[in-house]
PDB file of C-alpha atoms in Angstrom:
ATOM      1  CA  MET N 189       6.318 -29.317 -42.221  1.00  0.00           C
ATOM      2  CA  PRO N 190       8.801 -26.653 -42.460  1.00  0.00           C
ATOM      3  CA  GLN N 191       8.658 -24.047 -39.906  1.00  0.00           C
ATOM      4  CA  SER N 192       8.725 -20.324 -40.016  1.00  0.00           C
ATOM      5  CA  MET N 193      11.739 -18.134 -38.796  1.00  0.00           C
ATOM      6  CA  ALA N 194      11.169 -15.111 -36.744  1.00  0.00           C
ATOM      7  CA  THR N 195      14.352 -13.260 -37.759  1.00  0.00           C
ATOM      8  CA  ALA N 196      15.747 -12.299 -41.004  1.00  0.00           C
ATOM      9  CA  ARG N 197      19.392 -11.860 -40.002  1.00  0.00           C
ATOM     10  CA  ASP N 198      22.235 -13.953 -41.345  1.00  0.00           C
ATOM     11  CA  ILE N 199      22.534 -17.398 -39.840  1.00  0.00           C
ATOM     12  CA  PRO N 200      26.028 -19.223 -39.615  1.00  0.00           C
ATOM     13  CA  VAL N 201      25.666 -22.713 -40.903  1.00  0.00           C
ATOM     14  CA  LEU N 202      27.821 -25.709 -41.932  1.00  0.00           C
ATOM     15  CA  ILE N 203      27.826 -26.521 -45.564  1.00  0.00           C
ATOM     16  CA  THR N 204      28.943 -29.992 -46.607  1.00  0.00           C
ATOM     17  CA  SER N 205      29.164 -32.209 -49.420  1.00  0.00           C
ATOM     18  CA  SER N 206      30.950 -35.218 -50.544  1.00  0.00           C
ATOM     19  CA  ALA N 207      34.010 -33.246 -51.456  1.00  0.00           C
ATOM     20  CA  SER N 208      34.024 -30.133 -49.167  1.00  0.00           C
ATOM     21  CA  SER N 209      33.021 -28.760 -45.692  1.00  0.00           C
ATOM     22  CA  SER N 210      32.789 -25.124 -44.638  1.00  0.00           C
ATOM     23  CA  GLU N 211      31.218 -22.542 -42.397  1.00  0.00           C
ATOM     24  CA  ARG N 212      28.952 -20.131 -44.243  1.00  0.00           C
ATOM     25  CA  ARG N 213      26.290 -17.514 -43.557  1.00  0.00           C
ATOM     26  CA  ILE N 214      23.092 -17.463 -45.289  1.00  0.00           C
ATOM     27  CA  THR N 215      20.245 -15.148 -45.301  1.00  0.00           C
ATOM     28  CA  PRO N 216      16.730 -16.683 -44.491  1.00  0.00           C
ATOM     29  CA  SER N 217      14.981 -14.498 -47.003  1.00  0.00           C
ATOM     30  CA  TRP N 218      16.872 -16.123 -49.836  1.00  0.00           C
ATOM     31  CA  THR N 219      14.863 -18.604 -52.044  1.00  0.00           C
ATOM     32  CA  ILE N 220      16.004 -22.185 -52.356  1.00  0.00           C
ATOM     33  CA  ALA N 221      16.798 -21.507 -55.991  1.00  0.00           C
ATOM     34  CA  HIS N 222      19.074 -18.500 -54.822  1.00  0.00           C
ATOM     35  CA  LEU N 223      20.675 -20.436 -52.005  1.00  0.00           C
ATOM     36  CA  LYS N 224      21.676 -23.165 -54.597  1.00  0.00           C
ATOM     37  CA  THR N 225      23.384 -20.755 -56.862  1.00  0.00           C
ATOM     38  CA  LYS N 226      25.392 -19.531 -53.847  1.00  0.00           C
ATOM     39  CA  LEU N 227      26.195 -23.248 -53.069  1.00  0.00           C
ATOM     40  CA  GLU N 228      27.591 -23.989 -56.498  1.00  0.00           C
ATOM     41  CA  PRO N 229      30.990 -22.338 -56.220  1.00  0.00           C
ATOM     42  CA  VAL N 230      31.283 -23.809 -52.604  1.00  0.00           C
ATOM     43  CA  THR N 231      30.458 -27.345 -53.614  1.00  0.00           C
ATOM     44  CA  GLY N 232      31.214 -27.599 -57.358  1.00  0.00           C
ATOM     45  CA  ILE N 233      27.673 -29.024 -57.775  1.00  0.00           C
ATOM     46  CA  ALA N 234      25.377 -27.360 -60.365  1.00  0.00           C
ATOM     47  CA  PRO N 235      22.036 -25.735 -58.878  1.00  0.00           C
ATOM     48  CA  SER N 236      19.854 -28.258 -61.005  1.00  0.00           C
ATOM     49  CA  SER N 237      21.738 -31.177 -59.635  1.00  0.00           C
ATOM     50  CA  GLN N 238      21.463 -30.290 -55.875  1.00  0.00           C
ATOM     51  CA  LYS N 239      19.542 -31.830 -53.274  1.00  0.00           C
ATOM     52  CA  LEU N 240      19.397 -30.174 -49.973  1.00  0.00           C
ATOM     53  CA  THR N 241      18.916 -31.375 -46.385  1.00  0.00           C
ATOM     54  CA  LEU N 242      19.099 -29.816 -43.054  1.00  0.00           C
ATOM     55  CA  ARG N 243      20.288 -31.410 -39.805  1.00  0.00           C
ATOM     56  CA  LEU N 244      20.102 -29.430 -36.649  1.00  0.00           C
ATOM     57  CA  PRO N 245      22.776 -29.508 -33.968  1.00  0.00           C
ATOM     58  CA  ASP N 246      22.797 -32.853 -31.836  1.00  0.00           C
ATOM     59  CA  GLN N 247      20.169 -34.424 -34.007  1.00  0.00           C
ATOM     60  CA  GLN N 248      20.531 -37.245 -36.588  1.00  0.00           C
ATOM     61  CA  ARG N 249      17.177 -36.532 -38.531  1.00  0.00           C
ATOM     62  CA  GLU N 250      17.633 -34.741 -41.830  1.00  0.00           C
ATOM     63  CA  ILE N 251      15.055 -32.531 -43.174  1.00  0.00           C
ATOM     64  CA  PRO N 252      14.666 -32.038 -46.836  1.00  0.00           C
ATOM     65  CA  ILE N 253      14.937 -28.499 -48.216  1.00  0.00           C
ATOM     66  CA  GLU N 254      12.648 -28.685 -51.283  1.00  0.00           C
ATOM     67  CA  ALA N 255       9.587 -27.201 -52.668  1.00  0.00           C
ATOM     68  CA  GLU N 256       7.669 -27.241 -56.208  1.00  0.00           C
ATOM     69  CA  ASP N 257       8.389 -23.642 -56.644  1.00  0.00           C
ATOM     70  CA  GLU N 258      12.076 -23.108 -55.593  1.00  0.00           C
ATOM     71  CA  ASP N 259      12.167 -19.425 -56.998  1.00  0.00           C
ATOM     72  CA  GLY N 260       9.320 -18.443 -54.609  1.00  0.00           C
ATOM     73  CA  VAL N 261      10.085 -20.348 -51.275  1.00  0.00           C
ATOM     74  CA  GLU N 262      12.411 -18.867 -48.806  1.00  0.00           C
ATOM     75  CA  VAL N 263      14.751 -20.937 -46.830  1.00  0.00           C
ATOM     76  CA  GLY N 264      13.625 -19.222 -43.731  1.00  0.00           C
ATOM     77  CA  ARG N 265      10.531 -21.554 -43.708  1.00  0.00           C
ATOM     78  CA  TRP N 266      12.961 -24.297 -42.324  1.00  0.00           C
ATOM     79  CA  PRO N 267      13.954 -24.293 -38.851  1.00  0.00           C
ATOM     80  CA  LEU N 268      17.309 -22.652 -39.424  1.00  0.00           C
ATOM     81  CA  VAL N 269      19.575 -22.218 -35.981  1.00  0.00           C
ATOM     82  CA  PRO N 270      23.146 -21.416 -35.734  1.00  0.00           C
ATOM     83  CA  TYR N 271      25.554 -24.055 -37.040  1.00  0.00           C
ATOM     84  CA  ALA N 272      22.915 -26.338 -38.321  1.00  0.00           C
ATOM     85  CA  GLU N 273      24.257 -28.437 -41.167  1.00  0.00           C
ATOM     86  CA  ILE N 274      23.176 -28.002 -44.704  1.00  0.00           C
ATOM     87  CA  LYS N 275      24.239 -31.168 -46.700  1.00  0.00           C
ATOM     88  CA  VAL N 276      24.505 -30.637 -50.574  1.00  0.00           C
ATOM     89  CA  ILE N 277      23.977 -33.999 -52.354  1.00  0.00           C
ATOM     90  CA  SER N 278      24.639 -34.327 -56.050  1.00  0.00           C
ATOM     91  CA  LEU N 279      21.792 -35.921 -58.141  1.00  0.00           C
ATOM     92  CA  ASN N 280      24.287 -36.311 -61.116  1.00  0.00           C
ATOM     93  CA  PRO N 281      25.816 -40.030 -61.114  1.00  0.00           C
ATOM     94  CA  ASN N 282      28.779 -38.717 -63.035  1.00  0.00           C
ATOM     95  CA  PRO N 283      29.372 -35.136 -61.854  1.00  0.00           C
ATOM     96  CA  ILE N 284      31.997 -33.034 -63.786  1.00  0.00           C
ATOM     97  CA  SER N 285      33.166 -30.488 -61.298  1.00  0.00           C
ATOM     98  CA  ALA N 286      35.299 -27.450 -62.244  1.00  0.00           C
ATOM     99  CA  LEU N 287      37.006 -27.484 -58.836  1.00  0.00           C
ATOM    100  CA  PRO N 288      40.459 -28.916 -58.829  1.00  0.00           C
ATOM    101  CA  PRO N 289      41.217 -31.870 -56.513  1.00  0.00           C
ATOM    102  CA  LEU N 290      41.140 -30.835 -52.755  1.00  0.00           C
ATOM    103  CA  SER N 291      44.470 -32.424 -52.284  1.00  0.00           C
ATOM    104  CA  SER N 292      46.069 -29.995 -54.821  1.00  0.00           C
ATOM    105  CA  VAL N 293      44.587 -26.811 -53.273  1.00  0.00           C
ATOM    106  CA  PRO N 294      46.620 -24.966 -50.710  1.00  0.00           C
ATOM    107  CA  LYS N 295      45.049 -24.850 -47.351  1.00  0.00           C
ATOM    108  CA  TYR N 296      45.219 -22.229 -44.783  1.00  0.00           C
ATOM    109  CA  GLU N 297      45.484 -23.330 -41.260  1.00  0.00           C
ATOM    110  CA  MET N 298      44.266 -21.069 -38.685  1.00  0.00           C
ATOM    111  CA  PRO N 299      46.574 -21.090 -35.532  1.00  0.00           C
ATOM    112  CA  GLU N 300      44.706 -22.608 -32.562  1.00  0.00           C
ATOM    113  CA  SER N 301      44.942 -19.535 -30.403  1.00  0.00           C
ATOM    114  CA  LYS N 302      43.625 -17.293 -32.832  1.00  0.00           C
ATOM    115  CA  TYR N 303      40.619 -19.707 -33.604  1.00  0.00           C
ATOM    116  CA  GLU N 304      40.111 -20.033 -29.808  1.00  0.00           C
ATOM    117  CA  ALA N 305      39.685 -16.049 -29.547  1.00  0.00           C
ATOM    118  CA  LEU N 306      37.088 -15.709 -32.238  1.00  0.00           C
ATOM    119  CA  PRO N 307      33.768 -15.114 -30.770  1.00  0.00           C
ATOM    120  CA  ASP N 308      31.467 -16.437 -33.595  1.00  0.00           C
ATOM    121  CA  THR N 309      32.528 -19.986 -34.318  1.00  0.00           C
ATOM    122  CA  VAL N 310      31.314 -23.445 -33.820  1.00  0.00           C
ATOM    123  CA  ARG N 311      33.532 -23.904 -30.811  1.00  0.00           C
ATOM    124  CA  ALA N 312      32.550 -20.753 -29.414  1.00  0.00           C
ATOM    125  CA  TYR N 313      28.653 -21.529 -29.808  1.00  0.00           C
ATOM    126  CA  LYS N 314      29.154 -25.106 -28.232  1.00  0.00           C
ATOM    127  CA  LYS N 315      30.962 -23.487 -25.345  1.00  0.00           C
ATOM    128  CA  ASP N 316      28.528 -20.798 -24.836  1.00  0.00           C
ATOM    129  CA  HIS N 317      25.703 -23.433 -24.849  1.00  0.00           C
ATOM    130  CA  GLN N 318      27.506 -26.386 -23.135  1.00  0.00           C
ATOM    131  CA  ILE N 319      27.086 -28.697 -26.038  1.00  0.00           C
ATOM    132  CA  GLY N 320      29.234 -31.931 -26.620  1.00  0.00           C
ATOM    133  CA  ARG N 321      32.548 -31.941 -24.831  1.00  0.00           C
ATOM    134  CA  PHE N 322      31.698 -28.461 -23.205  1.00  0.00           C
ATOM    135  CA  ASP N 323      28.922 -30.068 -21.325  1.00  0.00           C
ATOM    136  CA  PRO N 324      29.914 -30.103 -17.621  1.00  0.00           C
ATOM    137  CA  ALA N 325      28.578 -33.738 -17.505  1.00  0.00           C
ATOM    138  CA  ALA N 326      30.335 -34.684 -20.525  1.00  0.00           C
ATOM    139  CA  PRO N 327      33.094 -36.781 -18.896  1.00  0.00           C
ATOM    140  CA  GLU N 328      30.583 -38.709 -16.896  1.00  0.00           C
ATOM    141  CA  ILE N 329      28.325 -39.459 -20.004  1.00  0.00           C
ATOM    142  CA  GLN N 330      31.323 -40.611 -21.850  1.00  0.00           C
ATOM    143  CA  GLU N 331      32.527 -42.965 -19.105  1.00  0.00           C
ATOM    144  CA  ARG N 332      29.048 -44.471 -19.044  1.00  0.00           C
ATOM    145  CA  LYS N 333      28.846 -44.896 -22.737  1.00  0.00           C
ATOM    146  CA  VAL N 334      32.364 -46.635 -22.750  1.00  0.00           C
ATOM    147  CA  ARG N 335      30.929 -48.939 -19.968  1.00  0.00           C
ATOM    148  CA  GLU N 336      27.865 -49.797 -21.696  1.00  0.00           C
ATOM    149  CA  MET N 337      29.956 -50.540 -24.836  1.00  0.00           C
ATOM    150  CA  TRP N 338      32.266 -53.053 -22.949  1.00  0.00           C
ATOM    151  CA  ASN N 339      29.035 -54.536 -21.351  1.00  0.00           C
ATOM    152  CA  GLU N 340      27.866 -55.184 -24.916  1.00  0.00           C
ATOM    153  CA  VAL N 341      30.911 -57.190 -25.607  1.00  0.00           C
ATOM    154  CA  GLU N 342      30.439 -59.241 -22.543  1.00  0.00           C
ATOM    155  CA  GLU N 343      26.802 -59.926 -23.000  1.00  0.00           C
ATOM    156  CA  ARG N 344      27.365 -60.881 -26.493  1.00  0.00           C
ATOM    157  CA  ASP N 345      30.281 -63.312 -25.376  1.00  0.00           C
ATOM    158  CA  ILE N 346      32.558 -61.828 -27.947  1.00  0.00           C
ATOM    159  CA  THR N 347      36.128 -63.107 -27.572  1.00  0.00           C
ATOM    160  CA  PRO N 348      39.020 -63.649 -29.938  1.00  0.00           C
ATOM    161  CA  THR N 349      38.688 -66.893 -32.028  1.00  0.00           C
ATOM    162  CA  SER N 350      34.915 -66.898 -31.648  1.00  0.00           C
ATOM    163  CA  ARG N 351      32.879 -67.642 -34.956  1.00  0.00           C
ATOM    164  CA  CYS N 352      30.543 -64.819 -35.860  1.00  0.00           C
ATOM    165  CA  ARG N 353      28.548 -62.934 -38.424  1.00  0.00           C
ATOM    166  CA  LEU N 354      27.612 -59.424 -38.866  1.00  0.00           C
ATOM    167  CA  SER N 355      23.990 -59.039 -37.793  1.00  0.00           C
ATOM    168  CA  ASP N 356      23.120 -56.697 -40.766  1.00  0.00           C
ATOM    169  CA  SER N 357      24.490 -59.207 -43.368  1.00  0.00           C
ATOM    170  CA  SER N 358      23.910 -62.935 -43.353  1.00  0.00           C
ATOM    171  CA  THR N 359      26.763 -63.477 -45.932  1.00  0.00           C
ATOM    172  CA  LYS N 360      29.570 -61.687 -43.882  1.00  0.00           C
ATOM    173  CA  ARG N 361      31.035 -64.420 -41.517  1.00  0.00           C
ATOM    174  CA  GLY N 362      34.153 -64.774 -39.976  1.00  0.00           C
ATOM    175  CA  THR N 363      36.389 -65.015 -36.722  1.00  0.00           C
ATOM    176  CA  VAL N 364      36.765 -62.594 -34.068  1.00  0.00           C
ATOM    177  CA  SER N 365      40.652 -61.622 -34.190  1.00  0.00           C
ATOM    178  CA  PHE N 366      40.789 -58.454 -32.027  1.00  0.00           C
ATOM    179  CA  VAL N 367      38.653 -57.069 -29.180  1.00  0.00           C
ATOM    180  CA  GLY N 368      39.916 -53.679 -27.734  1.00  0.00           C
ATOM    181  CA  PRO N 369      40.273 -49.895 -28.125  1.00  0.00           C
ATOM    182  CA  VAL N 370      41.625 -48.487 -31.350  1.00  0.00           C
ATOM    183  CA  PRO N 371      42.605 -44.941 -30.570  1.00  0.00           C
ATOM    184  CA  THR N 372      42.631 -43.658 -33.981  1.00  0.00           C
ATOM    185  CA  LEU N 373      39.275 -44.679 -34.869  1.00  0.00           C
ATOM    186  CA  PRO N 374      36.162 -42.489 -34.111  1.00  0.00           C
ATOM    187  CA  GLY N 375      34.498 -42.611 -30.852  1.00  0.00           C
ATOM    188  CA  PRO N 376      35.178 -42.182 -27.093  1.00  0.00           C
ATOM    189  CA  PRO N 377      38.676 -43.067 -25.837  1.00  0.00           C
ATOM    190  CA  GLY N 378      38.745 -46.610 -24.385  1.00  0.00           C
ATOM    191  CA  ALA N 379      35.733 -47.888 -26.286  1.00  0.00           C
ATOM    192  CA  PRO N 380      36.030 -51.311 -27.780  1.00  0.00           C
ATOM    193  CA  TRP N 381      36.211 -52.171 -31.317  1.00  0.00           C
ATOM    194  CA  VAL N 382      35.840 -55.904 -32.568  1.00  0.00           C
ATOM    195  CA  GLY N 383      38.321 -56.767 -35.395  1.00  0.00           C
ATOM    196  CA  ILE N 384      37.108 -59.642 -37.455  1.00  0.00           C
ATOM    197  CA  THR N 385      38.821 -61.761 -40.259  1.00  0.00           C
ATOM    198  CA  LEU N 386      35.965 -62.446 -42.705  1.00  0.00           C
ATOM    199  CA  ASP N 387      35.664 -65.727 -44.751  1.00  0.00           C
ATOM    200  CA  GLU N 388      35.352 -63.755 -47.946  1.00  0.00           C
ATOM    201  CA  PRO N 389      37.220 -60.619 -49.238  1.00  0.00           C
ATOM    202  CA  VAL N 390      34.504 -58.218 -48.661  1.00  0.00           C
ATOM    203  CA  GLY N 391      36.073 -56.354 -45.817  1.00  0.00           C
ATOM    204  CA  LYS N 392      37.719 -52.925 -45.589  1.00  0.00           C
ATOM    205  CA  ASN N 393      41.306 -53.725 -44.615  1.00  0.00           C
ATOM    206  CA  ASP N 394      43.966 -56.331 -43.763  1.00  0.00           C
ATOM    207  CA  GLY N 395      43.813 -55.995 -40.041  1.00  0.00           C
ATOM    208  CA  SER N 396      45.226 -52.328 -39.975  1.00  0.00           C
ATOM    209  CA  VAL N 397      43.682 -49.094 -39.805  1.00  0.00           C
ATOM    210  CA  PRO N 398      44.143 -46.173 -42.071  1.00  0.00           C
ATOM    211  CA  SER N 399      46.972 -44.511 -39.689  1.00  0.00           C
ATOM    212  CA  GLY N 400      48.934 -47.652 -40.406  1.00  0.00           C
ATOM    213  CA  GLU N 401      48.727 -49.496 -37.003  1.00  0.00           C
ATOM    214  CA  ARG N 402      48.118 -53.300 -37.171  1.00  0.00           C
ATOM    215  CA  TYR N 403      45.877 -55.056 -34.658  1.00  0.00           C
ATOM    216  CA  PHE N 404      45.598 -58.467 -36.352  1.00  0.00           C
ATOM    217  CA  GLN N 405      46.776 -60.262 -39.501  1.00  0.00           C
ATOM    218  CA  CYS N 406      44.461 -61.315 -42.454  1.00  0.00           C
ATOM    219  CA  GLY N 407      44.379 -61.294 -46.097  1.00  0.00           C
ATOM    220  CA  LYS N 408      43.593 -58.161 -48.219  1.00  0.00           C
ATOM    221  CA  ASN N 409      40.115 -56.919 -47.790  1.00  0.00           C
ATOM    222  CA  ARG N 410      39.238 -59.789 -45.245  1.00  0.00           C
ATOM    223  CA  GLY N 411      39.508 -57.358 -42.142  1.00  0.00           C
ATOM    224  CA  VAL N 412      36.893 -55.197 -40.831  1.00  0.00           C
ATOM    225  CA  PHE N 413      36.582 -53.453 -37.514  1.00  0.00           C
ATOM    226  CA  VAL N 414      32.909 -52.863 -36.095  1.00  0.00           C
ATOM    227  CA  ARG N 415      31.098 -52.072 -32.928  1.00  0.00           C
ATOM    228  CA  ALA N 416      29.980 -54.959 -30.684  1.00  0.00           C
ATOM    229  CA  GLU N 417      26.181 -54.286 -31.504  1.00  0.00           C
ATOM    230  CA  ARG N 418      26.848 -55.477 -35.076  1.00  0.00           C
ATOM    231  CA  VAL N 419      28.469 -58.816 -34.233  1.00  0.00           C
ATOM    232  CA  GLU N 420      26.555 -62.093 -33.493  1.00  0.00           C
ATOM    233  CA  VAL N 421      28.515 -64.859 -32.039  1.00  0.00           C
ATOM    234  CA  GLY N 422      27.607 -68.376 -32.599  1.00  0.00           C
ATOM    235  CA  ASP N 423      28.179 -71.660 -34.687  1.00  0.00           C
ATOM    236  CA  PHE N 424      28.441 -70.005 -38.048  1.00  0.00           C
ATOM    237  CA  PRO N 425      30.375 -72.317 -40.641  1.00  0.00           C
ATOM    238  CA  GLU N 426      31.770 -70.751 -43.585  1.00  0.00           C
ATOM    239  CA  LEU N 427      29.008 -70.532 -46.281  1.00  0.00           C
ATOM    240  CA  GLY N 428      30.692 -72.803 -48.637  1.00  0.00           C
ATOM    241  CA  LEU N 429      31.208 -75.460 -46.131  1.00  0.00           C
ATOM    242  CA  GLU N 430      27.622 -75.110 -44.772  1.00  0.00           C
ATOM    243  CA  ALA N 431      26.350 -75.766 -48.247  1.00  0.00           C
ATOM    244  CA  GLU N 432      28.574 -78.922 -48.580  1.00  0.00           C
ATOM    245  CA  GLY N 433      27.423 -80.216 -45.335  1.00  0.00           C
ATOM    246  CA  SER N 434      23.709 -79.731 -46.287  1.00  0.00           C
ATOM    247  CA  ASP N 435      24.302 -81.743 -49.476  1.00  0.00           C
ATOM    248  CA  MET N 436      25.923 -84.547 -47.809  1.00  0.00           C
ATOM    249  CA  GLU N 437      22.971 -85.038 -45.300  1.00  0.00           C
ATOM    250  CA  GLU N 438      20.501 -85.031 -48.096  1.00  0.00           C
ATOM    251  CA  ILE N 439      22.327 -87.904 -49.996  1.00  0.00           C
TER     252      ILE N 439
END
């Protein structure tokens, strides 16, 4: 159930959508309907097509911001805290946005020294509350996480040339072609990624990453980089060959 807010002062939050991300201030006394009108010029999504969710800092769960009477319910009923994220999802499968493509919009880049000096930013908030990389224990936590990820690789016996499949898809099978860090991909430095050459062209790349570095060679859309927990090593023949073998055994 939505919780009540004890304060009516403006709250700095992060507004995100599929096409934009920005820091804004909202007033808890706004109704949901009024908030949606404020978000239209920010996201390019019409109020009638907006679905809103709230995610608190350092939490993964998303809380829907919705009510039967959006003109009468204030957003302050939700647990708004500084730098929570309000995600705006378009319910229109074919949205027509009046906003120009982001690539064509000139972008202002604030000098790092100026941003560092500002008192009311996401970074300043994280520093004050010792969140994320500003947590004194962050290096130790990160090192432990990297060790656990490498242990996962060893425990699953993931090595180059091993046959495997992705544990969340019985039809995605292939051969391990790379195991190691990929600095330009998300995650803690030194953490392992598993590069797989898939049997079918249902992957994301050809063994290279978006920044251009190549870690293994395979055909177009036959490569994928995943974490070890998604990889199951075993005697997994190609699906077509498996089917042919079964037929021969039945004859």
